[in-house]
mmCIF file of C-alpha atoms and ligand atoms in Angstrom:
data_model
loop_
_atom_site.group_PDB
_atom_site.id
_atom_site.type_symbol
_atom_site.label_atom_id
_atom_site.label_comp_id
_atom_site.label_asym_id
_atom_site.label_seq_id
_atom_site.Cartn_x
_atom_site.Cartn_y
_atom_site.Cartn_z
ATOM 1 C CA UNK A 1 0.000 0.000 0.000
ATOM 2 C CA UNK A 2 1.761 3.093 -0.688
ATOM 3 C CA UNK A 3 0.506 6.281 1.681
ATOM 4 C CA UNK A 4 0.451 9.489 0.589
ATOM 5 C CA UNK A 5 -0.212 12.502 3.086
ATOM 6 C CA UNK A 6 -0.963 16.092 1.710
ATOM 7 C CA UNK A 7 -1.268 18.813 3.888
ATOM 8 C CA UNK A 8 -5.011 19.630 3.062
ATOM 9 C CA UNK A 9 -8.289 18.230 0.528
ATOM 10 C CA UNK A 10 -6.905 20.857 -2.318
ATOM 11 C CA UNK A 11 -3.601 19.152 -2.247
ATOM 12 C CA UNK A 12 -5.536 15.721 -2.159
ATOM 13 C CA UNK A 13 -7.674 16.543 -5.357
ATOM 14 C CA UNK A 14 -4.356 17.907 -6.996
ATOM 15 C CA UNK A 15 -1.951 14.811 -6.353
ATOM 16 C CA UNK A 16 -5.403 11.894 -7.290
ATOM 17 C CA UNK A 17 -5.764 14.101 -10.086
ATOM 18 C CA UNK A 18 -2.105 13.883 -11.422
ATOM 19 C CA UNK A 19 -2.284 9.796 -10.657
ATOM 20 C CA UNK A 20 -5.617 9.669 -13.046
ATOM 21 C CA UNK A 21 -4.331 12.125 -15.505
ATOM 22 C CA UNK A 22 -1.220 10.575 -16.035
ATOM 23 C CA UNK A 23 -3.185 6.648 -16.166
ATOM 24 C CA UNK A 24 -5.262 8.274 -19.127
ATOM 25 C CA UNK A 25 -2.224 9.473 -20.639
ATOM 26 C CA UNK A 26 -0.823 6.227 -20.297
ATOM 27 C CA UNK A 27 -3.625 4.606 -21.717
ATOM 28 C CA UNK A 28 -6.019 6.220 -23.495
ATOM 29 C CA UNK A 29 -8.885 3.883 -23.286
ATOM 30 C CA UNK A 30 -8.495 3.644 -19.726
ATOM 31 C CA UNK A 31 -11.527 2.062 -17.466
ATOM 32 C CA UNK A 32 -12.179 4.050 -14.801
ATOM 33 C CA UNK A 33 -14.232 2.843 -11.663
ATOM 34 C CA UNK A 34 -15.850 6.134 -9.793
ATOM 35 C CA UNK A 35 -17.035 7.320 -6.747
ATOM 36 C CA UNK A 36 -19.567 10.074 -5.840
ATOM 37 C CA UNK A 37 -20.171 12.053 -2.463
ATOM 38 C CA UNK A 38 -17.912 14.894 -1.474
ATOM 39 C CA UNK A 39 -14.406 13.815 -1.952
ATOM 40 C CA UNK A 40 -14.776 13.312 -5.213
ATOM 41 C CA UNK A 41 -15.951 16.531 -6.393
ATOM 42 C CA UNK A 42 -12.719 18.691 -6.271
ATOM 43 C CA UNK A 43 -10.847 15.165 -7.863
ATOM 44 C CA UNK A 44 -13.801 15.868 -10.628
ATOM 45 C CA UNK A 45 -13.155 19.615 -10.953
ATOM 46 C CA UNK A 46 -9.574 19.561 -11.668
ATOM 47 C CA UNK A 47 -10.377 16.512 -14.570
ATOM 48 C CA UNK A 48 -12.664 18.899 -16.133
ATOM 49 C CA UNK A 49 -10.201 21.965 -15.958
ATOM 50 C CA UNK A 50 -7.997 19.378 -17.285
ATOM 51 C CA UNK A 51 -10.309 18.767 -20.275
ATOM 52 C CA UNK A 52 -11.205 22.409 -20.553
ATOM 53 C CA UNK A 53 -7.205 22.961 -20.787
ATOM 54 C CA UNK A 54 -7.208 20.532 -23.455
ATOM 55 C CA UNK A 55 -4.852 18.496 -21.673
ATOM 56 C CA UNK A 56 -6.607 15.684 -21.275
ATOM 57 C CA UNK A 57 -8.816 13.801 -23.896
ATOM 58 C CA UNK A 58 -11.553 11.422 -22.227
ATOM 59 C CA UNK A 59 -13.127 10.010 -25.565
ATOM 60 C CA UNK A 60 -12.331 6.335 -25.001
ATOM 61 C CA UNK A 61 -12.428 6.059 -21.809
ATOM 62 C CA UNK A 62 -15.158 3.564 -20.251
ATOM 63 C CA UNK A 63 -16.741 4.541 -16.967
ATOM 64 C CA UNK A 64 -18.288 2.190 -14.254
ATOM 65 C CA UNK A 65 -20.168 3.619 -11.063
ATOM 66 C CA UNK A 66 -19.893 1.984 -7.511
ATOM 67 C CA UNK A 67 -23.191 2.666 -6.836
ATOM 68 C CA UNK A 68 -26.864 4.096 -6.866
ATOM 69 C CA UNK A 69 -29.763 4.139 -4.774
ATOM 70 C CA UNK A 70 -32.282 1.777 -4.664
ATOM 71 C CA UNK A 71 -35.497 3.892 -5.592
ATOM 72 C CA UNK A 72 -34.148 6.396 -7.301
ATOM 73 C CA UNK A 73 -33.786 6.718 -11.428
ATOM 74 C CA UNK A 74 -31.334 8.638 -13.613
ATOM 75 C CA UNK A 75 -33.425 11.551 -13.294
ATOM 76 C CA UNK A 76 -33.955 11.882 -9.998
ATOM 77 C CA UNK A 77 -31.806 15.093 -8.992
ATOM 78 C CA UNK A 78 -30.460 13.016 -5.846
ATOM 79 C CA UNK A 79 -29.970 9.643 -7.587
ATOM 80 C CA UNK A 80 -26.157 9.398 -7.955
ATOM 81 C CA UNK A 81 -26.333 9.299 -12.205
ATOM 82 C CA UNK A 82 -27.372 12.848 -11.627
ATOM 83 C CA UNK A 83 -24.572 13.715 -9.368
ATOM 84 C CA UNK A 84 -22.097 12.216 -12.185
ATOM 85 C CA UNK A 85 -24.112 13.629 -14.723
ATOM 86 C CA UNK A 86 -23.401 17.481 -13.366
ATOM 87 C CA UNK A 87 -20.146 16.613 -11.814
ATOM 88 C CA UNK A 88 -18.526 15.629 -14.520
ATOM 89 C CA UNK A 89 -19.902 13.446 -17.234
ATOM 90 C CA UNK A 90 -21.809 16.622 -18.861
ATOM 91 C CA UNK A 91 -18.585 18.144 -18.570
ATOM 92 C CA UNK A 92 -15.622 16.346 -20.300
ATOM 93 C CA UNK A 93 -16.588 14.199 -23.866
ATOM 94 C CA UNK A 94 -16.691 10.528 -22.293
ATOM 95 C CA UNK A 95 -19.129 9.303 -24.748
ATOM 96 C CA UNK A 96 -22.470 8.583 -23.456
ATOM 97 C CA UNK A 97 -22.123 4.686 -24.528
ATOM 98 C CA UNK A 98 -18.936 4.212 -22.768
ATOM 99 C CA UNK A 99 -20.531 5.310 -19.240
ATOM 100 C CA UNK A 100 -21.736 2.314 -17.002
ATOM 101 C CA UNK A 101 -23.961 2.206 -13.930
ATOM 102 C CA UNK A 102 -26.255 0.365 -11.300
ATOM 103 C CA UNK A 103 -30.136 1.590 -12.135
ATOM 104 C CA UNK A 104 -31.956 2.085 -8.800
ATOM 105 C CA UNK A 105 -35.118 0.834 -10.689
ATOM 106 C CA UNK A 106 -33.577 -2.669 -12.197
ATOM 107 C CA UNK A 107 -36.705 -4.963 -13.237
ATOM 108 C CA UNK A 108 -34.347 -7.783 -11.069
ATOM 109 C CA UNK A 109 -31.689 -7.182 -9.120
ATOM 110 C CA UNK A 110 -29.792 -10.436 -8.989
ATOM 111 C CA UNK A 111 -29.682 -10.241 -13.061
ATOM 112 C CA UNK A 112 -28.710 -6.527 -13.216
ATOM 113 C CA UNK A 113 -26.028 -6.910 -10.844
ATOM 114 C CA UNK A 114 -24.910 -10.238 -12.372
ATOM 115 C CA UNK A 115 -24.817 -7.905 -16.124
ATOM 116 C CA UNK A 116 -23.191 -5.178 -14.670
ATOM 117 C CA UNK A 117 -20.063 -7.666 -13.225
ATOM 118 C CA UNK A 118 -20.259 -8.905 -16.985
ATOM 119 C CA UNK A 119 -19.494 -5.420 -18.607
ATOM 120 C CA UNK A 120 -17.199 -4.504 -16.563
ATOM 121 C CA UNK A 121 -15.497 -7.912 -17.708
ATOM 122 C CA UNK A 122 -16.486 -7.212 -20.977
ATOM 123 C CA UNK A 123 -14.529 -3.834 -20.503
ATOM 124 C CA UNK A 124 -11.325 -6.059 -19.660
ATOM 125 C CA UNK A 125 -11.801 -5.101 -16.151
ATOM 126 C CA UNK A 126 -11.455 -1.784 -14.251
ATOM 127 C CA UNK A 127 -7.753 -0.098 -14.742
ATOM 128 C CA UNK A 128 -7.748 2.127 -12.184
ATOM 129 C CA UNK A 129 -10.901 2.666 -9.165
ATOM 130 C CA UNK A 130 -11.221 5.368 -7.501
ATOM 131 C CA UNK A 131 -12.299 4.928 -3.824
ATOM 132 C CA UNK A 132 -13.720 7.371 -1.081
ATOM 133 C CA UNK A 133 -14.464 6.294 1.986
ATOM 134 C CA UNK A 134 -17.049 6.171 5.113
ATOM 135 C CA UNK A 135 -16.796 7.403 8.786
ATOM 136 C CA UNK A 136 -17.420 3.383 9.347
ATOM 137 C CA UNK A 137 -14.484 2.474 7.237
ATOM 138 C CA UNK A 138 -16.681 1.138 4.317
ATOM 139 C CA UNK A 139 -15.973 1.469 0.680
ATOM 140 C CA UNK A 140 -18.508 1.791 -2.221
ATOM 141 C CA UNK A 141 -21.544 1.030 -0.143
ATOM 142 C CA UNK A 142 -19.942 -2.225 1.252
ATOM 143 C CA UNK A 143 -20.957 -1.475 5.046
ATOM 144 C CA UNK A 144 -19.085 -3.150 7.892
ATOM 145 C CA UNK A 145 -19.527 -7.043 8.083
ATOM 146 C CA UNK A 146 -19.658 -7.529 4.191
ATOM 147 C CA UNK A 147 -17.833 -10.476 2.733
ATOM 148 C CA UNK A 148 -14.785 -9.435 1.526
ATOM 149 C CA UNK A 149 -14.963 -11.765 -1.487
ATOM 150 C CA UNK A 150 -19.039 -9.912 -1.988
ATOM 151 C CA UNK A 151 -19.861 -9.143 -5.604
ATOM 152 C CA UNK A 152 -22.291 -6.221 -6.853
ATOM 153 C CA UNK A 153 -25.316 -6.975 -4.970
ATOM 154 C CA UNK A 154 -28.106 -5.004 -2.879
ATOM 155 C CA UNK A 155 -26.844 -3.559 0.561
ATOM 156 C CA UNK A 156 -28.908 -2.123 3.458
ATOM 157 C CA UNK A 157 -27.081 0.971 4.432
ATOM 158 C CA UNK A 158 -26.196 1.529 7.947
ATOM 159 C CA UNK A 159 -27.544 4.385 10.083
ATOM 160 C CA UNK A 160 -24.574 6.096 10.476
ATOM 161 C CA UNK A 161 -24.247 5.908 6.660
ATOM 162 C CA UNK A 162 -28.117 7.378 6.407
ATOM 163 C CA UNK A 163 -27.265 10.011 8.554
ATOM 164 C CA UNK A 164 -24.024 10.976 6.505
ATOM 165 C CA UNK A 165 -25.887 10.874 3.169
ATOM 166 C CA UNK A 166 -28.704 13.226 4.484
ATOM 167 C CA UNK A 167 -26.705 16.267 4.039
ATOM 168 C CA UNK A 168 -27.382 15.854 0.198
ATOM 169 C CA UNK A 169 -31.157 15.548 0.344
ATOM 170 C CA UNK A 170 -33.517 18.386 1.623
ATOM 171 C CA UNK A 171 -34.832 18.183 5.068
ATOM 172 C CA UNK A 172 -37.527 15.787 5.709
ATOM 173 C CA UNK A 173 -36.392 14.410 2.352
ATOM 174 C CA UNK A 174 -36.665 10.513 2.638
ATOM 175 C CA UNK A 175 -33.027 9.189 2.492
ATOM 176 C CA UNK A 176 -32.729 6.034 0.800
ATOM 177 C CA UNK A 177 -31.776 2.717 3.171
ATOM 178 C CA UNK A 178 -31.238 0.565 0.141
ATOM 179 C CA UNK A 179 -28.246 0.506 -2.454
ATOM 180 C CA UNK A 180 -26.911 -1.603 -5.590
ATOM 181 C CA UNK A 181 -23.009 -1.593 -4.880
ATOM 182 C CA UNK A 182 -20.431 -3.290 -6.476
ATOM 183 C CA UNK A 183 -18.946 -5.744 -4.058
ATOM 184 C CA UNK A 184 -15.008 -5.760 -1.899
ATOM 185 C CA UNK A 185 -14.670 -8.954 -4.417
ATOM 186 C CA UNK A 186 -15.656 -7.259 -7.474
ATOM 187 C CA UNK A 187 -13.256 -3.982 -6.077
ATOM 188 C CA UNK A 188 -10.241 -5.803 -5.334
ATOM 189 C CA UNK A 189 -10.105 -6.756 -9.005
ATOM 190 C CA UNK A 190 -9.027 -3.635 -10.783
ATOM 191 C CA UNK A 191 -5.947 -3.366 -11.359
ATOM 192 C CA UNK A 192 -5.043 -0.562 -8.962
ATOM 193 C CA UNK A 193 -7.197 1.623 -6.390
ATOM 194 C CA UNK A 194 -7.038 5.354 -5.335
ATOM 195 C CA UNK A 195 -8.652 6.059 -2.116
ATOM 196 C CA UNK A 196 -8.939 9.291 -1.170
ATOM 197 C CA UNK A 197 -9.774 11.022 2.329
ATOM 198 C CA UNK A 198 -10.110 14.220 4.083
ATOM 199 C CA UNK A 199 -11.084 15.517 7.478
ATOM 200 C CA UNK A 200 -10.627 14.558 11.193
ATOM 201 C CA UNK A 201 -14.054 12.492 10.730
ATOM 202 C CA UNK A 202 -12.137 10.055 8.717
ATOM 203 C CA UNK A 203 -9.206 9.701 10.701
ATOM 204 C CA UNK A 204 -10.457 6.556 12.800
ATOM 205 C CA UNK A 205 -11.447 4.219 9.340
ATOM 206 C CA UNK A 206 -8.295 5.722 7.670
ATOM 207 C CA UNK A 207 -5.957 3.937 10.491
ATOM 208 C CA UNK A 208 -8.194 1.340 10.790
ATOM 209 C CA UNK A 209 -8.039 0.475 6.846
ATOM 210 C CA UNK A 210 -4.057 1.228 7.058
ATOM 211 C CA UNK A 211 -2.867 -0.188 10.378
ATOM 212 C CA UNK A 212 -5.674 -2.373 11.353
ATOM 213 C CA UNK A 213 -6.181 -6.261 10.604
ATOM 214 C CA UNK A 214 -7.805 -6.968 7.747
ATOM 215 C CA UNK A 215 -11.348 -7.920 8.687
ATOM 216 C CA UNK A 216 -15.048 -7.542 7.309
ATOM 217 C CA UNK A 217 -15.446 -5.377 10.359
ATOM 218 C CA UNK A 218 -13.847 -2.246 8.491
ATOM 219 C CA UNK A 219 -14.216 -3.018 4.753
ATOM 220 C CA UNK A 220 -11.313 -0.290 3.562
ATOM 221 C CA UNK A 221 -8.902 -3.010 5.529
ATOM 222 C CA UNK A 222 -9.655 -5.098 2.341
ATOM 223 C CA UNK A 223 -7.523 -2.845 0.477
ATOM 224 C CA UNK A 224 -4.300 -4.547 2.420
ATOM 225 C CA UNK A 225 -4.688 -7.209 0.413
ATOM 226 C CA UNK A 226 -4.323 -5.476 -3.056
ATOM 227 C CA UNK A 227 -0.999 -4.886 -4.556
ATOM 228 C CA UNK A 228 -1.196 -1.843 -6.419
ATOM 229 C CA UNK A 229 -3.665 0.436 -3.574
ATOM 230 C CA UNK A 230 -2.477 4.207 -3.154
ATOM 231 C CA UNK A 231 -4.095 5.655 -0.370
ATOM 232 C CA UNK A 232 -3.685 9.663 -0.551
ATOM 233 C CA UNK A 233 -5.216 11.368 2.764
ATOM 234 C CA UNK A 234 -4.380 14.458 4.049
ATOM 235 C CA UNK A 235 -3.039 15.265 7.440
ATOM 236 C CA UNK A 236 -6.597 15.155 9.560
ATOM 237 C CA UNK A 237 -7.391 12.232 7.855
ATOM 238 C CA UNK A 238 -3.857 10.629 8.806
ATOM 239 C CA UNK A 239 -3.919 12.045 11.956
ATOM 240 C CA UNK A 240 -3.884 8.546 13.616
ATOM 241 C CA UNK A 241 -1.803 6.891 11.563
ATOM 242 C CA UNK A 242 1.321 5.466 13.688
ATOM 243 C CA UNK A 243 3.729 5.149 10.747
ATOM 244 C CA UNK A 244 3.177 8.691 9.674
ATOM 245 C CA UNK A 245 6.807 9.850 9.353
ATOM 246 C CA UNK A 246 7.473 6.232 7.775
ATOM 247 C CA UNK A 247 4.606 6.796 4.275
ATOM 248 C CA UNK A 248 5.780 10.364 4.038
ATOM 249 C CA UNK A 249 9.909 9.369 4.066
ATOM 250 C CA UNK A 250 8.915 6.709 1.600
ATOM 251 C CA UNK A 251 6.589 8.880 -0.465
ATOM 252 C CA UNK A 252 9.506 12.044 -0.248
ATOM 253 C CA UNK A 253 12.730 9.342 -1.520
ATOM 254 C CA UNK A 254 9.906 7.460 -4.038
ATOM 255 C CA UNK A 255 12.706 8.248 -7.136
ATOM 256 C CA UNK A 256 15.865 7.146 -4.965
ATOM 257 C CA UNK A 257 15.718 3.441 -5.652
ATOM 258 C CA UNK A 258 16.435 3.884 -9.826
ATOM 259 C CA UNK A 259 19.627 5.138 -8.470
ATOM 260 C CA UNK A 260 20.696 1.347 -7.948
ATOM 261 C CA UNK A 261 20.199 0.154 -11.073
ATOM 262 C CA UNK A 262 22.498 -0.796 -13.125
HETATM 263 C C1 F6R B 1 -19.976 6.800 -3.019
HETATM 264 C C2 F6R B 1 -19.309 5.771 -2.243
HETATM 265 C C3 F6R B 1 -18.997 5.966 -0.800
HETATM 266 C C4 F6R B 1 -18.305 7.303 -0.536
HETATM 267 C C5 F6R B 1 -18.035 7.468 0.967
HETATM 268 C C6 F6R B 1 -17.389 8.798 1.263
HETATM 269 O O1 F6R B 1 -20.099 6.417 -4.378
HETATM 270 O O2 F6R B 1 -19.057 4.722 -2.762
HETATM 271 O O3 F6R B 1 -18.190 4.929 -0.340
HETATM 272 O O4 F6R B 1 -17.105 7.350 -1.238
HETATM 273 O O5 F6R B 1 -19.233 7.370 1.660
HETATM 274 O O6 F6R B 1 -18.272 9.815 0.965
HETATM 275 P P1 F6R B 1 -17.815 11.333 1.067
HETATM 276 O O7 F6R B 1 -16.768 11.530 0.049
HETATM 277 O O8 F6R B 1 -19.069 12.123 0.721
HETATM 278 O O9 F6R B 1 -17.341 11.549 2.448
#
């Protein structure tokens, strides 16, 4: 797992960017996995300034979503297809067909979720997923005591998780209980992961995830077990940490070693 602490979210959004930026560059029909909620959105802003800048070209890459309420359709303004849709899909030219994700109205769940694994094989599986993560330590809507070997599936949320999620709807707003997610199993197969956190409130399931045995109990902890997992967090978030000095030594000397080859 390599650690990366910045000193605040800006410098965050600006060092996941860079990783993402330069995977695209690398390849340009890169499959992204995505997250929504908060952290995201500055990662999302500097893509599209990116775009804007025309320093980045986004038409072949292939897009698949974590998640979506269970309820809510593509056009409901809280539904997260409209988050992606005005965070950054209207924004950069990923082509409409090349843009995957869970429907909160599937006809049958089992089948939708069992289609959706199948694209993203189809796809040659995810390149590079990006990962934010919960005050309870989960990841995509994975809540504490799923299987770490669980596929994309329907997930009750937790309350904490509720409560968290209530900021985006209105008040007295029903907030959803029910999710499609894709599952730790289904995560742990793309090729590498960014997981990105801010703020004191994720301190606890950042040192869990990072320092903690692995164990359904705190779903980011799955992550240990993925060799190519870059964790960037900045210094509330990795206020806990033990081996703080340690990830930011390693992250400050990360050239040094092609000094020994030969
Ligand atoms: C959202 C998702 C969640 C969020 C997590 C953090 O698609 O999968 O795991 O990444 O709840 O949310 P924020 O960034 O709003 O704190």
């Amino acid at each position: 797992m390599d650690v990366i602490i910045m000193a605040d979210y800006d410098e965050v959004c600006r060092e996941a960017a860079k990783i993402i930026l330069d995977g695209l560059r690398a390849k340009p029909d890169l499959v992204l996995g995505l997250a929504t909620g908060s952290t995201s959105l500055g990662v999302y802003a500097r893509l599209i300034d990116a775009y804007q800048a025309h320093e980045a070209d986004f038409s072949r890459v292939r897009t698949f979503n974590l998640d979506e309420y269970l309820g809510l359709t593509e056009d409901h303004t809280r539904s997260y297809a409209a988050f992606m849709d005005q965070n950054l899909f209207r924004r950069v030219n990923i082509p409409r067909a090349n843009i995957h994700r869970l429907q909160g109205k599937p006809r049958d769940i089992e089948r939708h979720c069992a289609d959706y694994e199948a694209r993203i094989r189809e796809a040659g599986g995810i390149d590079l997923q990006i990962l934010g993560i919960g005050r309870n330590g989960h990841i995509g809507f994975n809540e504490p005591g799923s299987s770490l070997s669980s596929r994309t599936r329907a997930m009750t949320l937790t309350r904490e998780t509720v409560d968290d999620n209530a900021r985006f709807f209105n008040t007295g707003e029903p907030v959803p209980r029910f999710v499609l997610t894709m599952g730790i199993g289904t995560i742990l197969e793309a090729r590498s992961i960014l997981l990105l956190a801010y703020g004191v409130k994720k301190s606890d399931a950042i040192q869990r995830s990072i320092e903690g045995p692995v164990t359904a109990s705190v779903p980011g902890s799955a992550l240990q077990l993925h060799p190519r997992t870059t964790i960037v967090a900045d210094e509330d978030a990795a206020r806990l940490l033990s081996r703080k000095e340690y990830y930011r030594w390693v992250y400050q000397n990360k050239d040094r070693m092609s000094e020994f080859l030969t």
